[in-house]
mmCIF file of C-alpha atoms in Angstrom:
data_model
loop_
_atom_site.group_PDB
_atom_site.id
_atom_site.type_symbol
_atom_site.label_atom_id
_atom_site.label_comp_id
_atom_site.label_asym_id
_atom_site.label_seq_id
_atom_site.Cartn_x
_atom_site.Cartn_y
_atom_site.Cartn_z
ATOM 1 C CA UNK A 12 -92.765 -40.746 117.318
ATOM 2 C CA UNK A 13 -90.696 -43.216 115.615
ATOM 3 C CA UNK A 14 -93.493 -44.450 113.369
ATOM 4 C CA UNK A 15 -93.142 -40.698 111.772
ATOM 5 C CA UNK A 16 -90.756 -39.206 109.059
ATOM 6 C CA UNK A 17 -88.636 -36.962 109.457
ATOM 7 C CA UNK A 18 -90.838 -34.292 107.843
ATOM 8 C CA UNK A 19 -93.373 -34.683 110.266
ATOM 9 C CA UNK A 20 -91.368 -35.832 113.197
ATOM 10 C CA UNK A 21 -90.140 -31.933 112.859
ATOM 11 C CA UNK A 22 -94.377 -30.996 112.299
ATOM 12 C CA UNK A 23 -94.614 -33.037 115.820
ATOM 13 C CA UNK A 24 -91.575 -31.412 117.770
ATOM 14 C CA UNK A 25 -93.176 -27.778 116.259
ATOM 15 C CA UNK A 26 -96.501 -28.716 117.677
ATOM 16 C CA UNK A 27 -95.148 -29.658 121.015
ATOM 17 C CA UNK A 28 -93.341 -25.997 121.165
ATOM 18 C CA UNK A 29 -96.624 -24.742 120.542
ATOM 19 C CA UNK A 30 -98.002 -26.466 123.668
ATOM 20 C CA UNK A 31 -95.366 -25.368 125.496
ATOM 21 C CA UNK A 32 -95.867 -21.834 124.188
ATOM 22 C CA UNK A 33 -98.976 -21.442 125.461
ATOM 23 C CA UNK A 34 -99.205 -23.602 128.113
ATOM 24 C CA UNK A 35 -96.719 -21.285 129.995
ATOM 25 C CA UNK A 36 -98.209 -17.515 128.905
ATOM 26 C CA UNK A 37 -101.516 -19.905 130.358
ATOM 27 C CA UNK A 38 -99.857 -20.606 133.225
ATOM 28 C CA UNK A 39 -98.558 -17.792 133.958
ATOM 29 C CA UNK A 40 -101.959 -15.579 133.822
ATOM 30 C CA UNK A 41 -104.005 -17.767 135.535
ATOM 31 C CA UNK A 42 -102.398 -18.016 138.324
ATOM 32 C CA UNK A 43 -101.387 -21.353 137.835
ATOM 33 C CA UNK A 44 -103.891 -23.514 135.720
ATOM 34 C CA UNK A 45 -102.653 -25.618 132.792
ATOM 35 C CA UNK A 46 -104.218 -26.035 129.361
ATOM 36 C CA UNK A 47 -102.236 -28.776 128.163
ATOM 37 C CA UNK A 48 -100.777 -30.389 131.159
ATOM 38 C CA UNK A 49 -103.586 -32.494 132.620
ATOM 39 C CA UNK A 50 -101.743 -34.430 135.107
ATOM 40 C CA UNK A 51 -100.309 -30.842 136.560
ATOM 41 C CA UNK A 52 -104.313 -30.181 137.071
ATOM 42 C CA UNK A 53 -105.906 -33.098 138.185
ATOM 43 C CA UNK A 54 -102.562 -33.278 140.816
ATOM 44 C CA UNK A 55 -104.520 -30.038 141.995
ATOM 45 C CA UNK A 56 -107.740 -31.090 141.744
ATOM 46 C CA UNK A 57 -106.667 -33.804 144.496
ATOM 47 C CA UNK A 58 -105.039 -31.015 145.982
ATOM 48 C CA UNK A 59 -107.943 -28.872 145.808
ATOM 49 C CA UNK A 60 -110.682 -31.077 147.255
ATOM 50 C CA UNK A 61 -108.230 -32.098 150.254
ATOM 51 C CA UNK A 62 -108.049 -28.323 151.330
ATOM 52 C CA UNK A 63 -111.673 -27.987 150.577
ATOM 53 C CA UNK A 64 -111.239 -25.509 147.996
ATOM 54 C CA UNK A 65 -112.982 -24.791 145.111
ATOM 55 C CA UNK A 66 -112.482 -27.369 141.870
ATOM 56 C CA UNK A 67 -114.666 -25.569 139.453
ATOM 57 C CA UNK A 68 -112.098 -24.277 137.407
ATOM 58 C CA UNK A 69 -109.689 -27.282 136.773
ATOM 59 C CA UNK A 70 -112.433 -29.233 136.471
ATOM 60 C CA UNK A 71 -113.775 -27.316 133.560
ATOM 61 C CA UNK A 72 -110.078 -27.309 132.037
ATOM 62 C CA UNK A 73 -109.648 -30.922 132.396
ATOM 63 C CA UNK A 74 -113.501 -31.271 130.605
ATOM 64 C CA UNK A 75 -112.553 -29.062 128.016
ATOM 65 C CA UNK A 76 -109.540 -31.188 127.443
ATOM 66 C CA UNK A 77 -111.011 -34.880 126.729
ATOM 67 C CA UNK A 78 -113.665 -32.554 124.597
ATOM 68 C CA UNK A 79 -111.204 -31.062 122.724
ATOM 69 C CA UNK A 80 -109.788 -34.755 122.173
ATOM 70 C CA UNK A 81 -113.397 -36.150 121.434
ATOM 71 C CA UNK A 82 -114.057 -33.529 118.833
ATOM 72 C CA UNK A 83 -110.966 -33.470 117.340
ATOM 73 C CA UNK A 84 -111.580 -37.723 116.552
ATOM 74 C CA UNK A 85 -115.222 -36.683 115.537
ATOM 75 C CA UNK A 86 -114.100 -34.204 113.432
ATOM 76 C CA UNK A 87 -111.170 -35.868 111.800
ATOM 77 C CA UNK A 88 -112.892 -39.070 110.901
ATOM 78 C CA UNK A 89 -111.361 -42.335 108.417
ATOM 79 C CA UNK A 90 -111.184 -40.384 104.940
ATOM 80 C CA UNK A 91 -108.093 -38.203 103.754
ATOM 81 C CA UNK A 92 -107.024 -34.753 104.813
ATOM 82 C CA UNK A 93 -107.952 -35.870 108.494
ATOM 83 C CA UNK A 94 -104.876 -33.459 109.500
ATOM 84 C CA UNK A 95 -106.003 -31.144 108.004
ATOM 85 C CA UNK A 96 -109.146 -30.871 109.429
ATOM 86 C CA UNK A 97 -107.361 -31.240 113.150
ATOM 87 C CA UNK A 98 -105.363 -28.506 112.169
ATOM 88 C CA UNK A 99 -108.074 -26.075 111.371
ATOM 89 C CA UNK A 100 -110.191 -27.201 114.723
ATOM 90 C CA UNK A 101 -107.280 -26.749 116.719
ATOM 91 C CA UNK A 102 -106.699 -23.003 114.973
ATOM 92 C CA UNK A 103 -110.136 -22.281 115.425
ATOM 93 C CA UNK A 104 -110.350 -23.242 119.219
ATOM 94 C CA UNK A 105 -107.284 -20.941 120.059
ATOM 95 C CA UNK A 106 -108.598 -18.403 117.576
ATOM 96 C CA UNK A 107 -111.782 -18.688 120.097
ATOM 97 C CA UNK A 108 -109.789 -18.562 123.075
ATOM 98 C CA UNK A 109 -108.232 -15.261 121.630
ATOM 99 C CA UNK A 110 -111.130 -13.507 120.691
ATOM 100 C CA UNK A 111 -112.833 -14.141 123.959
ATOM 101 C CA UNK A 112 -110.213 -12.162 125.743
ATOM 102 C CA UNK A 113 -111.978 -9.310 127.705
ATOM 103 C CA UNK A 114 -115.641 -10.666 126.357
ATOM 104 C CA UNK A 115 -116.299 -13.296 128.703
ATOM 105 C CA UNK A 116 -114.594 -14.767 132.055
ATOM 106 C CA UNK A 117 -111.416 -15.893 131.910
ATOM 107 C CA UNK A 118 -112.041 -19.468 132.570
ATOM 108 C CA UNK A 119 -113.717 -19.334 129.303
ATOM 109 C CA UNK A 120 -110.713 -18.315 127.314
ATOM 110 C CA UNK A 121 -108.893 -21.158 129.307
ATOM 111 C CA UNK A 122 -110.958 -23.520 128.855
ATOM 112 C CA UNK A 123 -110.934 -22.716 124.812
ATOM 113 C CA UNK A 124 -107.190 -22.794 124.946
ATOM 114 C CA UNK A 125 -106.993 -26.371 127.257
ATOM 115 C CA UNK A 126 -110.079 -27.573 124.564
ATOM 116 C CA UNK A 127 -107.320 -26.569 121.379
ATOM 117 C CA UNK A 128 -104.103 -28.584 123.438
ATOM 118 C CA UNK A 129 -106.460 -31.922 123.836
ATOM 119 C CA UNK A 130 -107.432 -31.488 120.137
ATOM 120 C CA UNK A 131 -103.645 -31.330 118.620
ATOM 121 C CA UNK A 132 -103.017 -34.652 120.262
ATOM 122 C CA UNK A 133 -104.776 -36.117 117.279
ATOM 123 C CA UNK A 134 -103.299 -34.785 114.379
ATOM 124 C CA UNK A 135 -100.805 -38.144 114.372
ATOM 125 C CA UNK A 136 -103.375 -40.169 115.803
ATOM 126 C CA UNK A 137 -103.688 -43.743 114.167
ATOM 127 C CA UNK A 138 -105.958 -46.676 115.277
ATOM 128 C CA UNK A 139 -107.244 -44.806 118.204
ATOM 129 C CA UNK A 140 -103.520 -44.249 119.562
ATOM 130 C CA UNK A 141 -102.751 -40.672 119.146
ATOM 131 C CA UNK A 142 -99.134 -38.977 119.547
ATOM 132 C CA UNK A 143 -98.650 -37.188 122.799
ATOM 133 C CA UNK A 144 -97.410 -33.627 122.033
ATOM 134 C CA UNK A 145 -98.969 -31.656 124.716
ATOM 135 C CA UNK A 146 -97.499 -33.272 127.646
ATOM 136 C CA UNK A 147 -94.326 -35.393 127.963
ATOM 137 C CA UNK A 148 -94.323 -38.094 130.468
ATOM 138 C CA UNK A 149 -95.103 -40.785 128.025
ATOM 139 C CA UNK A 150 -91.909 -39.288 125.916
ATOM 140 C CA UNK A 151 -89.953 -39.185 129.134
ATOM 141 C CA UNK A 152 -90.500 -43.251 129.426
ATOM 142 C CA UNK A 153 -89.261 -43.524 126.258
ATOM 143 C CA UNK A 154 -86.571 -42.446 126.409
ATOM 144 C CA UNK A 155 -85.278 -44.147 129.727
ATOM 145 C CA UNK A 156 -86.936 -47.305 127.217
ATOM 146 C CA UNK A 157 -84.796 -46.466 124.585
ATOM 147 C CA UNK A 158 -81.874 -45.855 126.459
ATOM 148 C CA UNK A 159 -82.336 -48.832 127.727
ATOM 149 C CA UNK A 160 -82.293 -50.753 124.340
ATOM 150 C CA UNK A 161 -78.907 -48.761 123.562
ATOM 151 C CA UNK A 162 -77.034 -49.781 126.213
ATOM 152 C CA UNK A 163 -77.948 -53.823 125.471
ATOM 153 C CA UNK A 164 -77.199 -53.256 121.628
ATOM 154 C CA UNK A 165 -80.521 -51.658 120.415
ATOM 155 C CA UNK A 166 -80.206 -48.430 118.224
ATOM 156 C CA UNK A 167 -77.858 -45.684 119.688
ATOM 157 C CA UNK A 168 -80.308 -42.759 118.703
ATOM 158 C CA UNK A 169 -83.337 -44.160 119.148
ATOM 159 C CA UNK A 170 -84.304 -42.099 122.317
ATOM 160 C CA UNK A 171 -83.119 -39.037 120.312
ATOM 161 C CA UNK A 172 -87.126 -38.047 118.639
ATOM 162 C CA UNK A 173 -88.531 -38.138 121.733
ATOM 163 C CA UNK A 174 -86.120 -36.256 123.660
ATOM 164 C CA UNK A 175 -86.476 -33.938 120.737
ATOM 165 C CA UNK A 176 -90.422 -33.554 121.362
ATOM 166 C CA UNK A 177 -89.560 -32.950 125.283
ATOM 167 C CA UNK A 178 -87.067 -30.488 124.514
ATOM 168 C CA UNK A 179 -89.794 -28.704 122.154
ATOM 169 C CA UNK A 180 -91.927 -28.399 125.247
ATOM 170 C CA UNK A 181 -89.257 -27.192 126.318
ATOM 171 C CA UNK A 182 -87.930 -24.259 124.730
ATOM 172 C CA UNK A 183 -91.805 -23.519 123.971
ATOM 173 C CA UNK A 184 -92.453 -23.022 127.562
ATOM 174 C CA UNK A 185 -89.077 -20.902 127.841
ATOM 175 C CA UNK A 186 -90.227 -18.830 124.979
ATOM 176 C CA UNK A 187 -94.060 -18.120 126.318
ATOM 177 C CA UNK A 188 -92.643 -17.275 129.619
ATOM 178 C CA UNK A 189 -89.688 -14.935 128.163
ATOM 179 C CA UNK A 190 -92.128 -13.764 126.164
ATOM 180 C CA UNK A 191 -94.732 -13.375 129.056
ATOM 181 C CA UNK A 192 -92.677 -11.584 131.435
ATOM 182 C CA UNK A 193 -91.239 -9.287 128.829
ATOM 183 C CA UNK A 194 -95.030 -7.708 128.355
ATOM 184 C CA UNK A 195 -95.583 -7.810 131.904
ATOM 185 C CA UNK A 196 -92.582 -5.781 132.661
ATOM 186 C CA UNK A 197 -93.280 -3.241 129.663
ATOM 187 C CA UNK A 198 -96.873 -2.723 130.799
ATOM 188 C CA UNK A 199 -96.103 -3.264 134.572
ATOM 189 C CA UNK A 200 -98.725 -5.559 134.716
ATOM 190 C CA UNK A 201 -98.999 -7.801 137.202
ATOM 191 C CA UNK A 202 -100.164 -11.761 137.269
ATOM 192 C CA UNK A 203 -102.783 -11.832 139.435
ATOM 193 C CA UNK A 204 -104.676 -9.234 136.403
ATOM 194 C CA UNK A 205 -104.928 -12.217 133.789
ATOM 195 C CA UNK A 206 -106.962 -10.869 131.771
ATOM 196 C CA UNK A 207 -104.453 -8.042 130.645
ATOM 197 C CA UNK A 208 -102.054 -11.158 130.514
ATOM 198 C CA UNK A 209 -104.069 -13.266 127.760
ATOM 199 C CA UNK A 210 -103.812 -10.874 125.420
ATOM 200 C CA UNK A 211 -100.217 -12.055 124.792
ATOM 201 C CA UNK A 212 -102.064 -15.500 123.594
ATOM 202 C CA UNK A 213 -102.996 -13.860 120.370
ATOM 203 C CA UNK A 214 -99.953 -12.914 118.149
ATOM 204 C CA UNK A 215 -98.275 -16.450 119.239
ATOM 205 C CA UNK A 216 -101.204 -18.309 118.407
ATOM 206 C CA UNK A 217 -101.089 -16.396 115.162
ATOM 207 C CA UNK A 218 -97.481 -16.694 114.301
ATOM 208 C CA UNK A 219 -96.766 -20.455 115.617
ATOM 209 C CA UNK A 220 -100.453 -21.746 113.918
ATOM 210 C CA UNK A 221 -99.672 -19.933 110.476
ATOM 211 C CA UNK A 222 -95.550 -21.597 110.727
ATOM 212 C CA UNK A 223 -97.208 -24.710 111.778
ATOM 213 C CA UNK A 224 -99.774 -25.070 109.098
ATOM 214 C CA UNK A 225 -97.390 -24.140 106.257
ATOM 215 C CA UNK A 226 -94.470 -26.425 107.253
ATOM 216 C CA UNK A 227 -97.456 -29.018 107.499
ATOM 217 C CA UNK A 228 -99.185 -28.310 104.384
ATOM 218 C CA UNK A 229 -97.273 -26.301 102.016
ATOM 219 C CA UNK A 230 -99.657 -24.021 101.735
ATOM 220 C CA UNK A 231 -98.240 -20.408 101.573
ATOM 221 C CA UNK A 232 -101.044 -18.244 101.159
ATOM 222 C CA UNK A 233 -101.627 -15.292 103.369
ATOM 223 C CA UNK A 234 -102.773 -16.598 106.160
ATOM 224 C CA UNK A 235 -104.155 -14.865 109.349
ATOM 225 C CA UNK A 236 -105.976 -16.427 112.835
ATOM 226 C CA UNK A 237 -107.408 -12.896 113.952
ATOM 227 C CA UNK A 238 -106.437 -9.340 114.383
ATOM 228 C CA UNK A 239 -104.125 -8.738 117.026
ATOM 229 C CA UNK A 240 -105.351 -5.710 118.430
ATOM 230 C CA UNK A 241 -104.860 -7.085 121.865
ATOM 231 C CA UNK A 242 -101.318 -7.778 121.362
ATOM 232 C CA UNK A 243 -98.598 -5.965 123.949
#
């Protein structure tokens, strides 16, 4: 985080609200599956096999995770605009996980969504080492690092951009599960009917993505990720 500028440590923190976003609307629909958390998952995949229970679908989001990962370093390659082409997999996975709403079973759209959060982990990627922004313990360490390095004469702040990224998780999570229950109680739906649920995924995918590419890129043309026809 502190290898960044402060353009794109504020491209990172908005990424990480992202994750948070819809990691919680996630979350909360399922039932309790993650799509950017992985340690959260394979905790219950432990958990799971214990209780003799079945693992098939955290084991397909933690797949579609490292694939999302894999692709994204396929996909982004050595030459320039590598970003950019993170970027637009990472739109087009949760564009997928979107438009699969009420076409195929849920664990589909999840695992499109979890496939997306593994993939924006390399948009600061350098030398193999890519930025966490989907899931904070790493940041956590650093700061109780940094903190650390403050209190023996190190830089006062330098714990400050990665409490910054947590507390994007953060408030991203508080705003997808505002957000979340808000619909719920305006539809009086329930959480145990998640498909009626993911169709809050949409709009914030469309509205986050299209802030997040332009603050990244400049580019302020009319962009759209998808009707939202399934929007509360």
């Amino acid at each position: 985080m502190t290898r960044l500028d402060r353009q794109r440590q504020r491209v990172a923190i908005a990424l990480s609200f992202l994750a948070g976003y819809v990691d919680a609307i996630a979350f909360i629909a399922s039932g309790g599956y993650f799509v950017s958390f992985m340690s959260g998952n394979s905790t219950r995949l432990g958990v799971s096999v214990a209780g003799g229970e079945i693992i098939g679908i955290v084991s397909l989001l933690i797949a579609a995770f490292v694939g999302g990962v894999a692709l994204a370093t396929l996909v982004a390659g050595s030459g320039p605009g590598r970003r950019r082409r993170v970027m637009l997999l990472v739109c087009g996975l949760l564009t997928a996980s979107a438009a699969s709403i009420d076409l195929v079973p849920v664990p589909v759209t999840l695992a499109f969504a979890a496939a997306a959060m593994g993939a924006e982990n390399e948009v600061f990627a350098e030398g193999g080492d890519a930025l966490a922004l989907t899931y904070m313990t790493g940041a956590l360490v650093k700061i109780g690092q940094r903190l650390a390095l403050a209190l023996t004469g190190g830089p006062l702040l330098g714990w400050l951009p990665y409490a910054l990224l947590w507390l994007g998780l953060i408030a991203g999570g508080i705003a997808g599960g505002f957000f979340t229950f808000v619909c719920l109680n305006l539809l009086h739906v329930h959480t145990h009917r998640p498909c009626r649920t993911f169709n809050n995924l949409h709009r914030c995918v469309d509205i986050i993505g299209i802030e997040v590419w332009h603050f990244l890129f400049g580019n302020r043309s009319n962009l759209s990720f998808g009707n939202s026809t399934h929007f509360c």
